[in-house]
Structures are given as structure tokens and as C-alpha cells.
């Protein structure tokens, strides 16, 4: 078994934004007891010993951790490529300089839209101008800049203007990722899932932009699972290439795995190596032996690996079932019903339940 390539360190779930598509757990209060600096440094060290090459520092908002530069320095000294995933609120020039001196390699800034009114409404707080200023600071300090834009029915019609804004900022890469329906996004699915017409136009726009900006800006476009014919392998396969550690120390194969009925694996109670190699949390759905039909007898079982276990559990209550996104799944009707509902009521301003500020 190979070791993981990437560690996603969810340093805190505190966040100044209140995005209605947030993938953080609904019960945020359960994550107040955050790992201290020394424990995070041990986790990062153990990750490097496992073979991890990339350390992604995220949240919530990782800039709310006063020890962020210390954690960046630890990862950098271990030879890990460090990436800050941030809302950019709190990314002052002095804080940026501190992180630069600590050895931070890359910054990924979230953007909700291309203009202040919509962006601030989606984020739940005035933030657009600070995000733009932070993106410019990233470029001034010589970091590669990635913009991450979560797409949904309330902003996907402006994808051409979002791309223009990214081009103006000199972004090296932009991730246009349609919402994944976990956490707060699951609660707000009716107001977030785009229509077929919106998706069709977005794909035309993205295709043209990829051609025009080839060699200048990398464009990653992720279609919504609910409109796919086949599911995609979650995180490159369950417990295959990535691991997540959340603020309280639970280690997970993916962001939503805390919802599954599996014994928790916490870095305060076991080594990261044991968790990766032997814990039920990571071994439960590795490979293909756990599969039932139609996955077990499907020619694609080594390609999509049964799809997303968290999505299967969220929609059916059984994490071993075929991801209902797959058109071969006996539960695919659940997806078809949701998609049809999204194409009956196509208003783009349906009400959303915002994630509370913390």
C-alpha cells in the first residue's frame, strides 16, 4: 500500500464568512477544542514520514490560528509543499509577509462572485474588496495564485465575468467547482443546484475560455455530481492518496467522512501511520472487496471505485451502496427526482440557510 500524497490540515472551523454551501460540519460547536501547536507540528511531521508531499492548510479560516506561520515553517522545513486555502479575510500585508518568510509556497483564495453585491451576499459579510486586495498581495509577493469559486445556481450565470476577473488578477489557476452537497450545502440543495440550461451555458463558456487562455491560466471545471452519468472516485479512492485531519484531531479519508458510522481515528490517541494503515476509518472502503452489486460486477469498478461513500450514506443511509449518482445504481431515482425539481423551479434567488459566523 502506498502512502498518502497530500495532507489537508483543517486547522479550525472558525470562519468570518457564512457561506450557505460550506462543507464544514453542521455541529460546529463540537469542534471548539482545537489541537494545539505542538500536536499539529507532530501530525505534520508524521505525515512527512508517511510520504506526504503536500500540506494544505485550511479550515474554516486558517488565518484565525495565531500559530499559522509556525505550522507553515514546520512543514516547509520538512520539505513539504505548503498551500494556504483561505477566504483572505485577515490576509494583511504584515501577515502575508510573515507567511512568506515562513516558507509558504502557494495561496488559494476563495471568491464567491465577480462583483461586490453578489459576492458579499453569498459570503454573508462584506468581503469582496478585501479578497481582491489579498489576491493582488499574493501576486506582489511572487506566490502562485489559485482562485477557488464554488459554483451554484446563484452565481453560475456569471462564470464569464468570474473568469474575466481571474484574468485581470493574473491568477495562475482557477478552480470552478460545482457545489458538493454535504454539510450546509445539503441543507441548501434546493437553492444551489443549477438547472440543465445553466450548466449547458457554463460548459460552453468554460470550453471557450480554456482554449483562449491555454498556457496563460489553468482552468479546472468540476461538474455537479447530480448531472453525471458515472460517479467520480472520491479523493482518488477511499484511503488511497489523501488524508484529512480536522480541528479536534480526527483523521478522515475525506471531508465528509465524519458522518459515517465508523469508529473515529484521532491523532491524539494513535499515530498517523497506524491510522492510515490499519484503522477501520481508512480501511473500510479501500479497494473493491467491500462492494456489492452492481459495483462488484461492473467493468468500471477500478475506475470510479463505487463513487462517493459519504454521498451514498447521505442519500440512502447505507455507505456500502452504489453512489446514487451512477445511472446504474438502484437508487438513481433519488438523484433524478432532485434534478427534475431543480429544473421545474429555476429561480436563481431562492432563499438559503447561512452557516453561522464563528
Short mmCIF file of C-alpha atoms in Angstrom, two decimals:
data_model
loop_
_atom_site.label_atom_id
_atom_site.label_comp_id
_atom_site.label_asym_id
_atom_site.label_seq_id
_atom_site.Cartn_x
_atom_site.Cartn_y
_atom_site.Cartn_z
CA UNK A 1 0.00 0.00 0.00
CA UNK A 2 1.33 3.41 -0.95
CA UNK A 3 1.38 6.32 1.46
CA UNK A 4 -0.73 9.45 1.07
CA UNK A 5 0.37 12.28 -1.21
CA UNK A 6 -1.49 15.11 0.49
CA UNK A 7 -2.46 16.20 3.98
CA UNK A 8 -5.42 18.56 4.33
CA UNK A 9 -4.98 20.14 7.76
CA UNK A 10 -8.30 21.65 8.81
CA UNK A 11 -6.81 23.87 11.49
CA UNK A 12 -10.06 25.44 12.69
CA UNK A 13 -13.72 25.59 11.74
CA UNK A 14 -14.00 29.18 12.93
CA UNK A 15 -14.70 31.43 9.95
CA UNK A 16 -15.72 35.06 9.34
CA UNK A 17 -17.87 34.01 6.37
CA UNK A 18 -21.32 32.44 6.40
CA UNK A 19 -21.47 30.65 3.05
CA UNK A 20 -24.60 28.57 2.52
CA UNK A 21 -22.60 25.86 0.68
CA UNK A 22 -19.97 25.39 3.41
CA UNK A 23 -18.73 21.80 3.64
CA UNK A 24 -17.83 22.09 7.33
CA UNK A 25 -19.90 20.01 9.75
CA UNK A 26 -23.28 21.38 10.81
CA UNK A 27 -22.46 20.89 14.51
CA UNK A 28 -19.56 23.33 14.59
CA UNK A 29 -19.72 23.62 18.38
CA UNK A 30 -18.36 20.07 18.66
CA UNK A 31 -15.05 21.25 17.16
CA UNK A 32 -14.13 24.06 19.55
CA UNK A 33 -11.38 22.05 21.29
CA UNK A 34 -8.70 22.53 18.64
CA UNK A 35 -5.33 20.79 18.52
CA UNK A 36 -2.51 22.88 19.94
CA UNK A 37 0.58 23.96 18.03
CA UNK A 38 2.81 21.11 19.22
CA UNK A 39 0.27 18.45 18.26
CA UNK A 40 -0.20 19.92 14.78
CA UNK A 41 3.57 20.01 14.35
CA UNK A 42 3.74 16.33 15.31
CA UNK A 43 0.95 15.49 12.86
CA UNK A 44 2.75 17.32 10.04
CA UNK A 45 5.99 15.51 10.90
CA UNK A 46 4.28 12.12 10.94
CA UNK A 47 2.63 12.96 7.63
CA UNK A 48 6.01 13.69 6.06
CA UNK A 49 7.32 10.36 7.40
CA UNK A 50 4.37 8.64 5.70
CA UNK A 51 5.41 10.13 2.37
CA UNK A 52 3.12 13.16 2.19
CA UNK A 53 4.42 15.75 -0.28
CA UNK A 54 1.80 18.49 0.00
CA UNK A 55 0.41 20.17 3.13
CA UNK A 56 -2.81 22.12 2.56
CA UNK A 57 -3.69 24.44 5.46
CA UNK A 58 -7.39 25.09 5.54
CA UNK A 59 -10.49 25.45 7.74
CA UNK A 60 -12.78 27.34 8.39
CA UNK A 61 -10.35 30.19 8.14
CA UNK A 62 -6.77 29.14 8.95
CA UNK A 63 -5.68 32.77 9.36
CA UNK A 64 -7.59 32.77 12.65
CA UNK A 65 -4.86 30.50 14.05
CA UNK A 66 -2.11 32.65 15.56
CA UNK A 67 0.38 29.82 15.09
CA UNK A 68 -0.20 29.53 11.33
CA UNK A 69 3.28 30.77 10.42
CA UNK A 70 4.82 28.29 12.88
CA UNK A 71 2.94 25.43 11.20
CA UNK A 72 3.97 26.63 7.75
CA UNK A 73 7.59 26.77 8.89
CA UNK A 74 7.42 23.24 10.27
CA UNK A 75 6.03 21.86 7.02
CA UNK A 76 8.48 23.85 4.90
CA UNK A 77 11.49 22.66 6.89
CA UNK A 78 10.29 19.08 6.34
CA UNK A 79 10.33 19.68 2.59
CA UNK A 80 6.56 19.74 2.12
CA UNK A 81 4.90 21.95 -0.47
CA UNK A 82 2.64 24.26 1.53
CA UNK A 83 -0.65 25.68 0.30
CA UNK A 84 -2.85 28.13 2.22
CA UNK A 85 -6.58 27.76 1.47
CA UNK A 86 -8.18 30.98 2.69
CA UNK A 87 -11.11 33.36 2.47
CA UNK A 88 -8.36 36.04 2.58
CA UNK A 89 -10.05 37.91 5.40
CA UNK A 90 -7.20 38.68 7.76
CA UNK A 91 -4.61 38.39 4.99
CA UNK A 92 -2.98 41.74 5.77
CA UNK A 93 0.32 42.79 4.24
CA UNK A 94 2.12 42.10 7.53
CA UNK A 95 0.53 38.66 7.89
CA UNK A 96 1.36 37.86 4.28
CA UNK A 97 4.99 38.86 4.82
CA UNK A 98 5.16 36.65 7.93
CA UNK A 99 3.86 33.64 6.00
CA UNK A 100 6.19 34.39 3.10
CA UNK A 101 9.18 34.42 5.45
CA UNK A 102 7.98 31.13 6.99
CA UNK A 103 8.24 29.45 3.58
CA UNK A 104 4.64 29.31 2.33
CA UNK A 105 4.65 28.12 -1.29
CA UNK A 106 1.16 28.83 -2.61
CA UNK A 107 -2.06 30.69 -1.80
CA UNK A 108 -5.58 29.70 -2.80
CA UNK A 109 -8.19 32.43 -2.32
CA UNK A 110 -11.91 31.74 -2.35
CA UNK A 111 -14.09 34.02 -4.45
CA UNK A 112 -17.88 33.98 -4.35
CA UNK A 113 -18.61 36.10 -7.44
CA UNK A 114 -17.10 38.72 -9.70
CA UNK A 115 -18.68 41.81 -8.12
CA UNK A 116 -19.25 43.08 -4.55
CA UNK A 117 -23.03 42.93 -4.15
CA UNK A 118 -23.50 39.27 -5.07
CA UNK A 119 -20.19 38.16 -3.59
CA UNK A 120 -20.91 39.75 -0.21
CA UNK A 121 -24.44 38.34 -0.16
CA UNK A 122 -23.20 34.80 -0.81
CA UNK A 123 -20.37 35.15 1.72
CA UNK A 124 -22.73 36.60 4.32
CA UNK A 125 -20.42 39.51 5.07
CA UNK A 126 -18.71 42.41 3.24
CA UNK A 127 -15.58 40.73 1.94
CA UNK A 128 -15.20 41.15 -1.84
CA UNK A 129 -12.87 44.15 -1.81
CA UNK A 130 -10.64 42.54 0.82
CA UNK A 131 -10.44 39.37 -1.28
CA UNK A 132 -9.37 41.31 -4.35
CA UNK A 133 -6.76 43.23 -2.35
CA UNK A 134 -5.43 39.98 -0.90
CA UNK A 135 -5.18 38.38 -4.34
CA UNK A 136 -3.12 41.33 -5.52
CA UNK A 137 -0.86 40.99 -2.48
CA UNK A 138 -0.32 37.33 -3.34
CA UNK A 139 0.91 38.30 -6.80
CA UNK A 140 3.07 41.14 -5.48
CA UNK A 141 4.89 38.74 -3.17
CA UNK A 142 5.54 36.35 -6.05
CA UNK A 143 3.33 33.47 -4.93
CA UNK A 144 1.38 31.38 -7.44
CA UNK A 145 -2.30 32.38 -7.13
CA UNK A 146 -5.21 29.98 -7.34
CA UNK A 147 -8.77 31.24 -7.14
CA UNK A 148 -11.45 28.84 -5.97
CA UNK A 149 -15.05 29.59 -6.93
CA UNK A 150 -17.80 27.29 -5.71
CA UNK A 151 -20.47 27.34 -8.41
CA UNK A 152 -24.23 27.09 -7.85
CA UNK A 153 -27.41 28.40 -9.39
CA UNK A 154 -26.92 31.85 -7.84
CA UNK A 155 -23.56 32.61 -9.47
CA UNK A 156 -23.01 30.15 -12.33
CA UNK A 157 -24.63 32.51 -14.86
CA UNK A 158 -21.75 34.95 -14.25
CA UNK A 159 -19.00 32.45 -14.97
CA UNK A 160 -17.73 34.50 -17.91
CA UNK A 161 -17.27 37.55 -15.65
CA UNK A 162 -15.68 35.43 -12.95
CA UNK A 163 -13.12 34.23 -15.48
CA UNK A 164 -12.51 37.81 -16.62
CA UNK A 165 -11.88 38.84 -13.00
CA UNK A 166 -9.42 35.98 -12.56
CA UNK A 167 -7.61 37.02 -15.73
CA UNK A 168 -7.43 40.62 -14.50
CA UNK A 169 -5.92 39.46 -11.20
CA UNK A 170 -3.27 37.44 -13.02
CA UNK A 171 -4.36 34.15 -11.46
CA UNK A 172 -2.26 31.15 -12.44
CA UNK A 173 -5.14 28.76 -11.83
CA UNK A 174 -8.86 28.89 -11.19
CA UNK A 175 -10.97 26.07 -9.82
CA UNK A 176 -14.61 26.31 -10.88
CA UNK A 177 -16.10 23.62 -8.71
CA UNK A 178 -19.82 22.99 -8.66
CA UNK A 179 -21.16 22.55 -5.15
CA UNK A 180 -20.80 19.17 -3.46
CA UNK A 181 -23.89 18.51 -1.34
CA UNK A 182 -22.55 17.84 2.15
CA UNK A 183 -22.83 19.87 5.32
CA UNK A 184 -24.56 23.20 4.83
CA UNK A 185 -24.78 22.63 1.08
CA UNK A 186 -27.02 19.61 1.67
CA UNK A 187 -29.39 21.77 3.70
CA UNK A 188 -29.46 24.32 0.88
CA UNK A 189 -29.53 21.96 -2.11
CA UNK A 190 -32.82 23.30 -3.50
CA UNK A 191 -31.41 26.82 -3.70
CA UNK A 192 -27.99 25.79 -5.02
CA UNK A 193 -28.42 23.05 -7.64
CA UNK A 194 -28.19 24.62 -11.13
CA UNK A 195 -30.58 23.89 -13.97
CA UNK A 196 -29.62 21.98 -17.12
CA UNK A 197 -29.76 25.23 -19.09
CA UNK A 198 -27.36 26.94 -16.70
CA UNK A 199 -24.92 24.04 -16.89
CA UNK A 200 -25.05 23.85 -20.66
CA UNK A 201 -24.19 27.54 -21.00
CA UNK A 202 -21.45 27.29 -18.36
CA UNK A 203 -19.78 24.42 -20.20
CA UNK A 204 -19.75 26.39 -23.45
CA UNK A 205 -18.21 29.38 -21.67
CA UNK A 206 -15.56 27.31 -19.91
CA UNK A 207 -14.63 25.44 -23.08
CA UNK A 208 -14.05 28.71 -24.94
CA UNK A 209 -12.06 30.20 -22.05
CA UNK A 210 -9.82 27.13 -21.81
CA UNK A 211 -8.96 27.48 -25.46
CA UNK A 212 -8.37 31.24 -25.27
CA UNK A 213 -6.29 31.14 -22.07
CA UNK A 214 -4.32 27.99 -22.82
CA UNK A 215 -0.79 28.39 -21.44
CA UNK A 216 -1.79 31.51 -19.51
CA UNK A 217 -4.22 30.31 -16.83
CA UNK A 218 -5.17 26.77 -15.89
CA UNK A 219 -8.94 26.31 -15.65
CA UNK A 220 -10.31 23.39 -13.66
CA UNK A 221 -14.05 22.84 -14.10
CA UNK A 222 -15.85 20.29 -11.94
CA UNK A 223 -19.40 19.40 -13.00
CA UNK A 224 -22.01 18.71 -10.32
CA UNK A 225 -22.24 15.03 -9.40
CA UNK A 226 -26.01 15.07 -9.76
CA UNK A 227 -25.75 15.61 -13.52
CA UNK A 228 -23.05 13.00 -14.13
CA UNK A 229 -23.61 9.61 -15.76
CA UNK A 230 -20.98 7.93 -13.62
CA UNK A 231 -19.61 8.98 -10.21
CA UNK A 232 -16.03 10.09 -9.73
CA UNK A 233 -13.68 8.29 -7.33
CA UNK A 234 -13.79 10.23 -4.09
CA UNK A 235 -10.38 11.81 -3.27
CA UNK A 236 -8.78 9.45 -5.81
CA UNK A 237 -10.12 6.44 -3.94
CA UNK A 238 -11.00 5.87 -0.28
CA UNK A 239 -7.86 5.99 1.83
CA UNK A 240 -5.73 5.87 -1.30
CA UNK A 241 -3.91 9.18 -1.79
CA UNK A 242 -5.25 11.83 0.61
CA UNK A 243 -5.92 12.27 4.30
CA UNK A 244 -7.73 14.95 6.26
CA UNK A 245 -7.17 15.93 9.89
CA UNK A 246 -9.91 18.09 11.43
CA UNK A 247 -9.50 20.69 14.22
CA UNK A 248 -10.12 18.20 17.04
CA UNK A 249 -7.69 15.62 15.65
CA UNK A 250 -9.96 13.12 13.92
CA UNK A 251 -8.29 11.77 10.78
CA UNK A 252 -10.54 11.13 7.79
CA UNK A 253 -10.21 9.89 4.20
CA UNK A 254 -12.36 12.83 3.01
CA UNK A 255 -14.06 15.96 4.31
CA UNK A 256 -17.48 14.40 4.90
CA UNK A 257 -16.45 11.04 6.37
CA UNK A 258 -17.22 12.18 9.92
CA UNK A 259 -20.88 11.47 9.13
CA UNK A 260 -20.29 7.76 8.51
CA UNK A 261 -20.90 5.14 11.24
CA UNK A 262 -17.22 4.21 11.54
CA UNK A 263 -15.04 4.22 14.67
CA UNK A 264 -13.23 7.56 14.90
CA UNK A 265 -9.46 7.64 14.49
CA UNK A 266 -7.86 10.53 16.38
CA UNK A 267 -4.24 11.69 16.21
CA UNK A 268 -4.20 12.27 19.99
CA UNK A 269 -4.80 8.55 20.54
CA UNK A 270 -2.83 6.88 17.76
CA UNK A 271 -0.01 7.56 15.33
CA UNK A 272 -0.85 8.84 11.89
CA UNK A 273 0.84 5.76 10.40
CA UNK A 274 -1.42 3.36 12.32
CA UNK A 275 -4.47 5.42 11.41
CA UNK A 276 -3.53 5.39 7.71
CA UNK A 277 -2.52 1.73 7.50
CA UNK A 278 -4.82 -0.05 9.97
CA UNK A 279 -7.74 1.98 11.31
CA UNK A 280 -11.30 0.98 10.31
CA UNK A 281 -11.87 4.59 9.23
CA UNK A 282 -9.29 4.27 6.45
CA UNK A 283 -9.52 0.57 5.62
CA UNK A 284 -13.32 0.18 5.47
CA UNK A 285 -13.71 1.06 1.79
CA UNK A 286 -10.22 0.65 0.38
CA UNK A 287 -10.02 -1.22 -2.87
CA UNK A 288 -13.06 -3.11 -4.16
CA UNK A 289 -13.66 -6.07 -1.80
CA UNK A 290 -16.35 -4.18 0.15
CA UNK A 291 -18.51 -3.63 -2.95
CA UNK A 292 -21.93 -5.07 -3.59
CA UNK A 293 -23.60 -5.25 -6.99
CA UNK A 294 -23.90 -3.53 -9.36
CA UNK A 295 -20.42 -2.19 -8.49
CA UNK A 296 -18.92 -5.62 -7.76
CA UNK A 297 -19.58 -6.90 -11.29
CA UNK A 298 -19.10 -3.56 -13.12
CA UNK A 299 -16.24 -3.03 -15.59
CA UNK A 300 -15.75 0.44 -14.10
CA UNK A 301 -15.22 -0.69 -10.52
CA UNK A 302 -11.47 0.07 -10.69
CA UNK A 303 -12.17 3.46 -12.30
CA UNK A 304 -14.76 5.11 -10.08
CA UNK A 305 -14.35 2.72 -7.11
CA UNK A 306 -18.06 2.81 -6.37
CA UNK A 307 -18.21 6.59 -6.19
CA UNK A 308 -18.58 8.59 -3.00
CA UNK A 309 -19.24 6.65 0.21
CA UNK A 310 -20.40 9.77 2.03
CA UNK A 311 -22.86 10.62 -0.74
CA UNK A 312 -24.20 7.07 -0.74
CA UNK A 313 -24.71 7.23 3.02
CA UNK A 314 -26.28 10.70 2.95
CA UNK A 315 -28.82 9.68 0.30
CA UNK A 316 -29.55 6.05 1.24
CA UNK A 317 -28.40 5.58 4.83
CA UNK A 318 -26.05 2.77 3.70
CA UNK A 319 -22.41 3.61 2.96
CA UNK A 320 -21.87 0.33 1.08
CA UNK A 321 -24.44 1.02 -1.62
CA UNK A 322 -23.55 2.23 -5.10
CA UNK A 323 -23.34 6.00 -5.24
CA UNK A 324 -26.84 7.04 -6.43
CA UNK A 325 -25.22 9.44 -8.90
CA UNK A 326 -24.37 6.42 -11.06
CA UNK A 327 -27.07 5.74 -13.65
CA UNK A 328 -26.66 2.00 -12.88
CA UNK A 329 -27.43 2.46 -9.20
CA UNK A 330 -30.77 1.03 -7.99
CA UNK A 331 -31.11 4.30 -6.05
CA UNK A 332 -30.54 6.58 -9.04
CA UNK A 333 -34.18 7.66 -8.91
CA UNK A 334 -33.31 9.72 -5.83
CA UNK A 335 -31.00 11.84 -7.97
CA UNK A 336 -33.41 12.04 -10.88
CA UNK A 337 -36.12 13.42 -8.60
CA UNK A 338 -33.85 16.15 -7.22
CA UNK A 339 -32.65 17.12 -10.69
CA UNK A 340 -36.16 17.34 -12.06
CA UNK A 341 -37.21 19.56 -9.17
CA UNK A 342 -34.28 21.86 -9.89
CA UNK A 343 -35.46 22.20 -13.47
CA UNK A 344 -39.06 22.98 -12.55
CA UNK A 345 -38.31 25.91 -10.27
CA UNK A 346 -35.38 27.67 -11.96
CA UNK A 347 -35.39 30.92 -9.98
CA UNK A 348 -31.83 31.95 -9.14
CA UNK A 349 -32.59 33.74 -5.87
CA UNK A 350 -34.18 31.01 -3.77
CA UNK A 351 -33.64 31.52 -0.02
CA UNK A 352 -30.65 29.89 1.65
CA UNK A 353 -29.83 28.97 5.24
CA UNK A 354 -26.49 30.59 6.00
CA UNK A 355 -23.76 28.93 8.05
CA UNK A 356 -23.45 30.90 11.31
CA UNK A 357 -20.45 33.19 11.75
CA UNK A 358 -17.92 31.97 14.31
#
